[in-house]
PDB file of N, CA and C in Angstrom:
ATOM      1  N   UNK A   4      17.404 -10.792   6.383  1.00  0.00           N
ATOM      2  CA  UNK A   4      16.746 -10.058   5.330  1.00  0.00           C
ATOM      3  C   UNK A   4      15.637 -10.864   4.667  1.00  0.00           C
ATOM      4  N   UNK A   5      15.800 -12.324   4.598  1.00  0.00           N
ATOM      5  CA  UNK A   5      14.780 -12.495   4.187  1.00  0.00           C
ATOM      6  C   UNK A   5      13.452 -12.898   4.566  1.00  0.00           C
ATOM      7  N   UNK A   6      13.427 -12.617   6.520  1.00  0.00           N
ATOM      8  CA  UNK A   6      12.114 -12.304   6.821  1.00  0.00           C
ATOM      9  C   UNK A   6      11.519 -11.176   6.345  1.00  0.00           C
ATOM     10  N   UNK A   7      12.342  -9.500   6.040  1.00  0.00           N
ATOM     11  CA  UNK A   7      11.577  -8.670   5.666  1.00  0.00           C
ATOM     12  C   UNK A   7      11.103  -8.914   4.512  1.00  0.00           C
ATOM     13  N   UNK A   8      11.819  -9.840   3.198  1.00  0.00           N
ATOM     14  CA  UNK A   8      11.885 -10.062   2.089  1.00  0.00           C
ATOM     15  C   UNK A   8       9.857 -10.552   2.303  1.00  0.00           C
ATOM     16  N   UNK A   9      10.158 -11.537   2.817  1.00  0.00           N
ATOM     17  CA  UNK A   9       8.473 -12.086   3.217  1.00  0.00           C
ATOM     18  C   UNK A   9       7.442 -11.172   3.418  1.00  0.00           C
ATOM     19  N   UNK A  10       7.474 -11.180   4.482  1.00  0.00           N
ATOM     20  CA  UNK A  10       7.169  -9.319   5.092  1.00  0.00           C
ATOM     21  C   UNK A  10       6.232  -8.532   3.990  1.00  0.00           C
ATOM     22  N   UNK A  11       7.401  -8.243   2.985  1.00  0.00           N
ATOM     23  CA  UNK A  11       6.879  -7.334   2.293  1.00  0.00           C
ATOM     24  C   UNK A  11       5.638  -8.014   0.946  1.00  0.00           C
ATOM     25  N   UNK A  12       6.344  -9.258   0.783  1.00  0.00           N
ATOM     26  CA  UNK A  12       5.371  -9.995  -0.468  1.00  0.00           C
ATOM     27  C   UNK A  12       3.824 -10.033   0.731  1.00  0.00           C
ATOM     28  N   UNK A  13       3.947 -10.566   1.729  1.00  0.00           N
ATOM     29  CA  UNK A  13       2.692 -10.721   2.528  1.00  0.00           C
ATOM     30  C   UNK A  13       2.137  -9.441   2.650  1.00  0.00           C
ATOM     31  N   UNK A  14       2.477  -8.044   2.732  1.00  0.00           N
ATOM     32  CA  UNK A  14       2.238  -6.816   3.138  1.00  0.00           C
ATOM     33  C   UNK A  14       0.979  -6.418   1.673  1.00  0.00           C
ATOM     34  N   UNK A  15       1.907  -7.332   0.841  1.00  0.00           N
ATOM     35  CA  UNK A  15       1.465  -6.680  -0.803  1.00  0.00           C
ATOM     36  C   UNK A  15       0.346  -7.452  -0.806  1.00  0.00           C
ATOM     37  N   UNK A  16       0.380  -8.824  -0.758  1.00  0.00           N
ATOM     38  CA  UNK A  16      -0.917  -9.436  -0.907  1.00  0.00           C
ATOM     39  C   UNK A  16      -2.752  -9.188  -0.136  1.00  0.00           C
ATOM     40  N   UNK A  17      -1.987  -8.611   1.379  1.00  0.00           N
ATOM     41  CA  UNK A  17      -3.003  -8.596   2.230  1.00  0.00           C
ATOM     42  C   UNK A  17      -3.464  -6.925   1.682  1.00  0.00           C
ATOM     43  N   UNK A  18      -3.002  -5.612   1.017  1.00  0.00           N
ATOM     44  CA  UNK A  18      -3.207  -4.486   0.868  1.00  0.00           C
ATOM     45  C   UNK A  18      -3.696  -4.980  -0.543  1.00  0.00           C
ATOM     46  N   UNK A  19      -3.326  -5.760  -1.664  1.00  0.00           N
ATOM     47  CA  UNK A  19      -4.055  -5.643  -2.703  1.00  0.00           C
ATOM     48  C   UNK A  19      -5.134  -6.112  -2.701  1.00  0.00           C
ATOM     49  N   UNK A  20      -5.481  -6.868  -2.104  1.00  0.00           N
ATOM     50  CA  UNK A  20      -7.088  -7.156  -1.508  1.00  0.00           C
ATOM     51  C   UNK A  20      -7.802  -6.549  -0.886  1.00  0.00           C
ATOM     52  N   UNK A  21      -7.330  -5.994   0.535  1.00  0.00           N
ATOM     53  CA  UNK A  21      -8.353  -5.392   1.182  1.00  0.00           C
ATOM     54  C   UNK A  21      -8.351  -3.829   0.551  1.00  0.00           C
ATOM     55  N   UNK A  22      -7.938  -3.497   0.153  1.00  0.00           N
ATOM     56  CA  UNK A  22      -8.158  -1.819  -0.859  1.00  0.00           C
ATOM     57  C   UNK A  22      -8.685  -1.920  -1.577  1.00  0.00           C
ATOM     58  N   UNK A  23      -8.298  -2.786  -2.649  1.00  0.00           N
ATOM     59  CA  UNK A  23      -9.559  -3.210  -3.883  1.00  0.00           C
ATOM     60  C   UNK A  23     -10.875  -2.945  -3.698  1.00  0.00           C
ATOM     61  N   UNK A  24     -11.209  -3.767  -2.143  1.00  0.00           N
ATOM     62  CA  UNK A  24     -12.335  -4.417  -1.878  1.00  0.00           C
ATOM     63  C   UNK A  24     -12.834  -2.734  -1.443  1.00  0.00           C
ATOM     64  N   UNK A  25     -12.273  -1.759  -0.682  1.00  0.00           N
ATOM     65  CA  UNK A  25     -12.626  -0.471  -0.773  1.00  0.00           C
ATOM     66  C   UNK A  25     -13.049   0.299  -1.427  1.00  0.00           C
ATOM     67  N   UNK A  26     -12.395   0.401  -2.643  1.00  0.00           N
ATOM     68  CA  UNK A  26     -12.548   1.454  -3.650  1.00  0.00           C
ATOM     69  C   UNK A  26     -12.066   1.004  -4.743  1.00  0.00           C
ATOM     70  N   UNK A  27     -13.043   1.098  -5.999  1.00  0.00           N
ATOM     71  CA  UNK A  27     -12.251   0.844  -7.274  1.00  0.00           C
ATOM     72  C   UNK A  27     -11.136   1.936  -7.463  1.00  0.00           C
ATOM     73  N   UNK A  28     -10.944   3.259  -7.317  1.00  0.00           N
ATOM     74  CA  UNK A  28     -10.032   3.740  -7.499  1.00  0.00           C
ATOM     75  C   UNK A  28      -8.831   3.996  -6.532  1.00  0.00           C
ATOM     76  N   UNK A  29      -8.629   2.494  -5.955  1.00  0.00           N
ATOM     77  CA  UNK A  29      -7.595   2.491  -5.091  1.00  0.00           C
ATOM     78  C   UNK A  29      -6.111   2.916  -5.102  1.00  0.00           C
ATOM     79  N   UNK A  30      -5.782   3.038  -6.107  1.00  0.00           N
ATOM     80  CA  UNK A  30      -4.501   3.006  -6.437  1.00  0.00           C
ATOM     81  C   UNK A  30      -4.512   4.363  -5.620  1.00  0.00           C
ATOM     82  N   UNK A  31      -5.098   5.727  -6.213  1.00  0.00           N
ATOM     83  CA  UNK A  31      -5.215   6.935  -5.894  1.00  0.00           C
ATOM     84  C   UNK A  31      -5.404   7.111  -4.752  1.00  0.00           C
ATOM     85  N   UNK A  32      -6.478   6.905  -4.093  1.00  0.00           N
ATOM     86  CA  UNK A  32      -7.206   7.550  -3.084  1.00  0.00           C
ATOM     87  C   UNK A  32      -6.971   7.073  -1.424  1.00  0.00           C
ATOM     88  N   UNK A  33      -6.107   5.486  -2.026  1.00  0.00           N
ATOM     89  CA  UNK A  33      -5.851   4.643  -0.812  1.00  0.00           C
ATOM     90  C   UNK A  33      -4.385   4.449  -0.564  1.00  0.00           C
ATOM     91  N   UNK A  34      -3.733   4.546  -1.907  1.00  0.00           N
ATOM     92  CA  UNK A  34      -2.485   4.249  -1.881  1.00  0.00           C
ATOM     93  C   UNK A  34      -1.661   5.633  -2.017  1.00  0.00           C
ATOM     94  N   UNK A  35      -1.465   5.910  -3.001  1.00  0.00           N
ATOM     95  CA  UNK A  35      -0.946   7.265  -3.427  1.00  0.00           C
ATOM     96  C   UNK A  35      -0.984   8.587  -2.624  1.00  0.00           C
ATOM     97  N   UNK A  36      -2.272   9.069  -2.514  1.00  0.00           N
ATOM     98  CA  UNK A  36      -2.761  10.091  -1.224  1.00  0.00           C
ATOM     99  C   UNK A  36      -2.556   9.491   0.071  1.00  0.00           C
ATOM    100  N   UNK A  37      -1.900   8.832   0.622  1.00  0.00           N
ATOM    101  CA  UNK A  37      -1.117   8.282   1.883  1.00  0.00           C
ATOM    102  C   UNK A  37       0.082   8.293   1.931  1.00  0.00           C
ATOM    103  N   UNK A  38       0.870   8.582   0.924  1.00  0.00           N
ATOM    104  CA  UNK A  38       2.484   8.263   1.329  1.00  0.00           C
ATOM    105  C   UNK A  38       3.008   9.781   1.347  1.00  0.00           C
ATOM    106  N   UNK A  39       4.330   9.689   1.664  1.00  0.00           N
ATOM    107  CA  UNK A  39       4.932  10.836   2.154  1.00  0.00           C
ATOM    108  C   UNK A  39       5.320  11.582   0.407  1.00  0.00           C
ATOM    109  N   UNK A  40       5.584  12.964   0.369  1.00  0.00           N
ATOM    110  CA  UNK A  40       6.243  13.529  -0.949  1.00  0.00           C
ATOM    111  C   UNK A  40       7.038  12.252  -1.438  1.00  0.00           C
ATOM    112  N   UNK A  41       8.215  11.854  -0.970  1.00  0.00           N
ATOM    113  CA  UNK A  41       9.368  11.472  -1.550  1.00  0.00           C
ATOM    114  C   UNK A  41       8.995   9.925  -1.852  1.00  0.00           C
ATOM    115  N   UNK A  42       7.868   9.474  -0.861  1.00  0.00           N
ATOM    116  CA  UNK A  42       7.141   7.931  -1.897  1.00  0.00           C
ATOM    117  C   UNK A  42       6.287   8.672  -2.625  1.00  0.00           C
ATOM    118  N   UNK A  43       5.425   9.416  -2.731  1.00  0.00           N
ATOM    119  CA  UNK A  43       4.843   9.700  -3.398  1.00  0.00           C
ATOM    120  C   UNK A  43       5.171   9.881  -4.902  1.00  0.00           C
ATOM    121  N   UNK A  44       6.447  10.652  -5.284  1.00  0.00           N
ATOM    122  CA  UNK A  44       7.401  11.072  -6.029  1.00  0.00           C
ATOM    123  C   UNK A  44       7.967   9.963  -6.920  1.00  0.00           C
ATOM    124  N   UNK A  45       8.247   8.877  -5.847  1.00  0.00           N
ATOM    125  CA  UNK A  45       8.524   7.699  -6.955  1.00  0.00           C
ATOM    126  C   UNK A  45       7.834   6.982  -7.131  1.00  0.00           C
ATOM    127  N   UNK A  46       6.296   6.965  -6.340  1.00  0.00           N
ATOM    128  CA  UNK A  46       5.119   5.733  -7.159  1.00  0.00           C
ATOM    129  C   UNK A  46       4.397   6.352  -7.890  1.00  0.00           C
ATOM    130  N   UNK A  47       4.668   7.417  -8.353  1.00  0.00           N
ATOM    131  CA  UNK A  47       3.661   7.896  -9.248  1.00  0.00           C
ATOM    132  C   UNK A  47       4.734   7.481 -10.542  1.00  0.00           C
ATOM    133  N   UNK A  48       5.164   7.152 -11.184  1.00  0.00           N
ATOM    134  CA  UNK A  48       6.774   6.802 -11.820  1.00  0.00           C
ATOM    135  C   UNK A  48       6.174   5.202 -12.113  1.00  0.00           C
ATOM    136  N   UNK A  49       5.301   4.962 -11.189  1.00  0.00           N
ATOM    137  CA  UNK A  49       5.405   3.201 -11.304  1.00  0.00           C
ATOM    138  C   UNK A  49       4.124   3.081 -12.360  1.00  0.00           C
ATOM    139  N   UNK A  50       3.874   1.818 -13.130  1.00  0.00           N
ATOM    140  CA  UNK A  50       2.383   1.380 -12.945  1.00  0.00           C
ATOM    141  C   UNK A  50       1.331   1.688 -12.202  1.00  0.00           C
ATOM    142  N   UNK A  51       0.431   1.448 -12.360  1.00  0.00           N
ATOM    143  CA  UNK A  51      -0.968   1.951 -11.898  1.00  0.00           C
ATOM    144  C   UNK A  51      -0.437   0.420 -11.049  1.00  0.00           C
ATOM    145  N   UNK A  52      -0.678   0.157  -9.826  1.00  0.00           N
ATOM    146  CA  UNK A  52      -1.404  -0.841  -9.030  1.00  0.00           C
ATOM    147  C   UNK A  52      -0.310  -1.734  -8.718  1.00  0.00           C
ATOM    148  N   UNK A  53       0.923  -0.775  -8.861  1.00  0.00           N
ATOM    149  CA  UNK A  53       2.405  -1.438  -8.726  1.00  0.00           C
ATOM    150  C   UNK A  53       2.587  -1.735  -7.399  1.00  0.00           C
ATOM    151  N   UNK A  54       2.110  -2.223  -6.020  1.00  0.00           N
ATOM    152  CA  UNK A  54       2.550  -2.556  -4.879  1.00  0.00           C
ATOM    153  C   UNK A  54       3.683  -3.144  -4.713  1.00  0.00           C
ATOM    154  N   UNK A  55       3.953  -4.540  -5.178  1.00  0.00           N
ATOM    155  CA  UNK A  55       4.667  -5.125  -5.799  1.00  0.00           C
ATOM    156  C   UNK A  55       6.105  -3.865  -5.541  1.00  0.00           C
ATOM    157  N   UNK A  56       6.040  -2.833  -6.197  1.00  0.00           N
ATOM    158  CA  UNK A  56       7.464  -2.305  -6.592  1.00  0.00           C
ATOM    159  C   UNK A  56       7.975  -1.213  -5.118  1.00  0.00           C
ATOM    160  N   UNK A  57       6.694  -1.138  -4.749  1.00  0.00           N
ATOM    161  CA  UNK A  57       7.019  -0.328  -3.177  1.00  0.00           C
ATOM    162  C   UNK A  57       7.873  -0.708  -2.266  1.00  0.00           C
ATOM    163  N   UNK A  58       8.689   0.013  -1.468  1.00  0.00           N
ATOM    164  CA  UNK A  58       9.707  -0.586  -0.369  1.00  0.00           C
ATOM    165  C   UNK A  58       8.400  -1.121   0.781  1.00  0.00           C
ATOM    166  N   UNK A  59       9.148  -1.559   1.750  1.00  0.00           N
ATOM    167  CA  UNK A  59       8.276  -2.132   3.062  1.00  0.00           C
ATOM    168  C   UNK A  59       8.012  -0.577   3.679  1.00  0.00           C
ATOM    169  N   UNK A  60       8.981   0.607   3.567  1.00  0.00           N
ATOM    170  CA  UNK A  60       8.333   1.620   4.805  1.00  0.00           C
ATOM    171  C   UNK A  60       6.781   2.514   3.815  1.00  0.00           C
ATOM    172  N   UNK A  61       6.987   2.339   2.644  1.00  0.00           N
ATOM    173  CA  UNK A  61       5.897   2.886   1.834  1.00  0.00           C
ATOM    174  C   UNK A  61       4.694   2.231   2.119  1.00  0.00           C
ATOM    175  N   UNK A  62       4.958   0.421   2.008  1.00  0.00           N
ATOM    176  CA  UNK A  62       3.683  -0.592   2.126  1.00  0.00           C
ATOM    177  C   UNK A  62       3.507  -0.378   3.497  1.00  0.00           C
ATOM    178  N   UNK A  63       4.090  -0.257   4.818  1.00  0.00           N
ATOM    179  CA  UNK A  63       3.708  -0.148   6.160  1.00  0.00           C
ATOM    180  C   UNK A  63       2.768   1.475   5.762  1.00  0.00           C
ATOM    181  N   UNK A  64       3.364   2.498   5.368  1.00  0.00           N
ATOM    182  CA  UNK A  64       2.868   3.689   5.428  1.00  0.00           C
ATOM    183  C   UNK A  64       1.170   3.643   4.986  1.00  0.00           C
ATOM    184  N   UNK A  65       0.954   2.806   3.742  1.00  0.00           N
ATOM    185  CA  UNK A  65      -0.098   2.492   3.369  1.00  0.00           C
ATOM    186  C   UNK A  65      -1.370   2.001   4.485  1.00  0.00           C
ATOM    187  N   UNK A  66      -0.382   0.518   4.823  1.00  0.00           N
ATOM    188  CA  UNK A  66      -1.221   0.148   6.277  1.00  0.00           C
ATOM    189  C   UNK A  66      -1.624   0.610   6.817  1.00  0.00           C
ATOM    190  N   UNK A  67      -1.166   1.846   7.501  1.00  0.00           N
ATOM    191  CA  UNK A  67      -1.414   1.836   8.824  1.00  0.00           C
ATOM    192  C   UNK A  67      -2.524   3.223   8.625  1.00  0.00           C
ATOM    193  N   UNK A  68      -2.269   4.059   7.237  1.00  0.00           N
ATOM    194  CA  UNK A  68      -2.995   5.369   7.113  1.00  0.00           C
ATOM    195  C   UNK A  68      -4.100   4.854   6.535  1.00  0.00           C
ATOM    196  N   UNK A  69      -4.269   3.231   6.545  1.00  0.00           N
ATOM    197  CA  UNK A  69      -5.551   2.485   5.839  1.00  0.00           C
ATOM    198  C   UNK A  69      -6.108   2.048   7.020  1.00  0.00           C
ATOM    199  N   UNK A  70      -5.684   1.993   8.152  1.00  0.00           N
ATOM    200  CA  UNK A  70      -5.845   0.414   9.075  1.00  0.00           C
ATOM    201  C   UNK A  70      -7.327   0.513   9.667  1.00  0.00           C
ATOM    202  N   UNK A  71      -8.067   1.380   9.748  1.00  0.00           N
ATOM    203  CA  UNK A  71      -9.156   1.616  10.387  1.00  0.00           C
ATOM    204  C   UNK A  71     -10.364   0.894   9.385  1.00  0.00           C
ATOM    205  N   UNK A  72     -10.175   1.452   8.114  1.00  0.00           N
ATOM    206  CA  UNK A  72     -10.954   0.761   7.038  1.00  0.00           C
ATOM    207  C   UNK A  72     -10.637  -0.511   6.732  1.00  0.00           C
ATOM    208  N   UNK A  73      -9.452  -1.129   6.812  1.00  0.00           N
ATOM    209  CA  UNK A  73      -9.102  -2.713   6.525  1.00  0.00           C
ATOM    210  C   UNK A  73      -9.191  -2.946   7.800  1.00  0.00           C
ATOM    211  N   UNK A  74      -9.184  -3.033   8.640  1.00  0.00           N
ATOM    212  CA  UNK A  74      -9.852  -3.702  10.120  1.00  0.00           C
ATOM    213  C   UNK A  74     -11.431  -4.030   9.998  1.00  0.00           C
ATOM    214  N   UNK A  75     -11.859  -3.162  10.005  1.00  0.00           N
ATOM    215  CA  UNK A  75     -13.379  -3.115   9.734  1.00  0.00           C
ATOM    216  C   UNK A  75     -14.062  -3.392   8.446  1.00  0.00           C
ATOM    217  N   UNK A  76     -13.275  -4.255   7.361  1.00  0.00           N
ATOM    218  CA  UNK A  76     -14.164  -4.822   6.159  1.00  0.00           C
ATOM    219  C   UNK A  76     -14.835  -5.684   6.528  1.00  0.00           C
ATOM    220  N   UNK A  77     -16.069  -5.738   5.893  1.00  0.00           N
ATOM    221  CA  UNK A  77     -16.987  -7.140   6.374  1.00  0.00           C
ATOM    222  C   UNK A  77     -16.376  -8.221   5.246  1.00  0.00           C
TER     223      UNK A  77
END
């Protein structure tokens, strides 16, 4: 467990950067409008810019419905 434990702090660090660097209104447009109803449901509940409080299948969900735009940042 505590490779995923890692996992997920690294997941958070590398998405709060490269989204930022996207859009100031990341929280919304990058994070939020990507997850399923039932993450959706409980990060809206969180802080604004709460990654940090997301499980790993929410922060993967993020990834990967991001991955085209965080691949390709200059």
């Amino acid at each position: 467990m505590e490779i995923l434990s890692l996992l997920n702090q690294q997941l958070v660090k590398l998405l709060a950067s490269s989204l930022q660097a996207l859009d100031s209104d990341w929280w919304t447009s990058l994070a939020l409008d990507k997850l399923t109803y039932q993450q959706r449901s409980f990060a809206v509940s969180l802080p604004a810019q709460a990654l940090d409080r997301l499980d790993l299948a929410a922060l993967l969900r993020i990834a990967d419905q991001n991955w085209y735009d965080i691949a390709n940042q200059e």
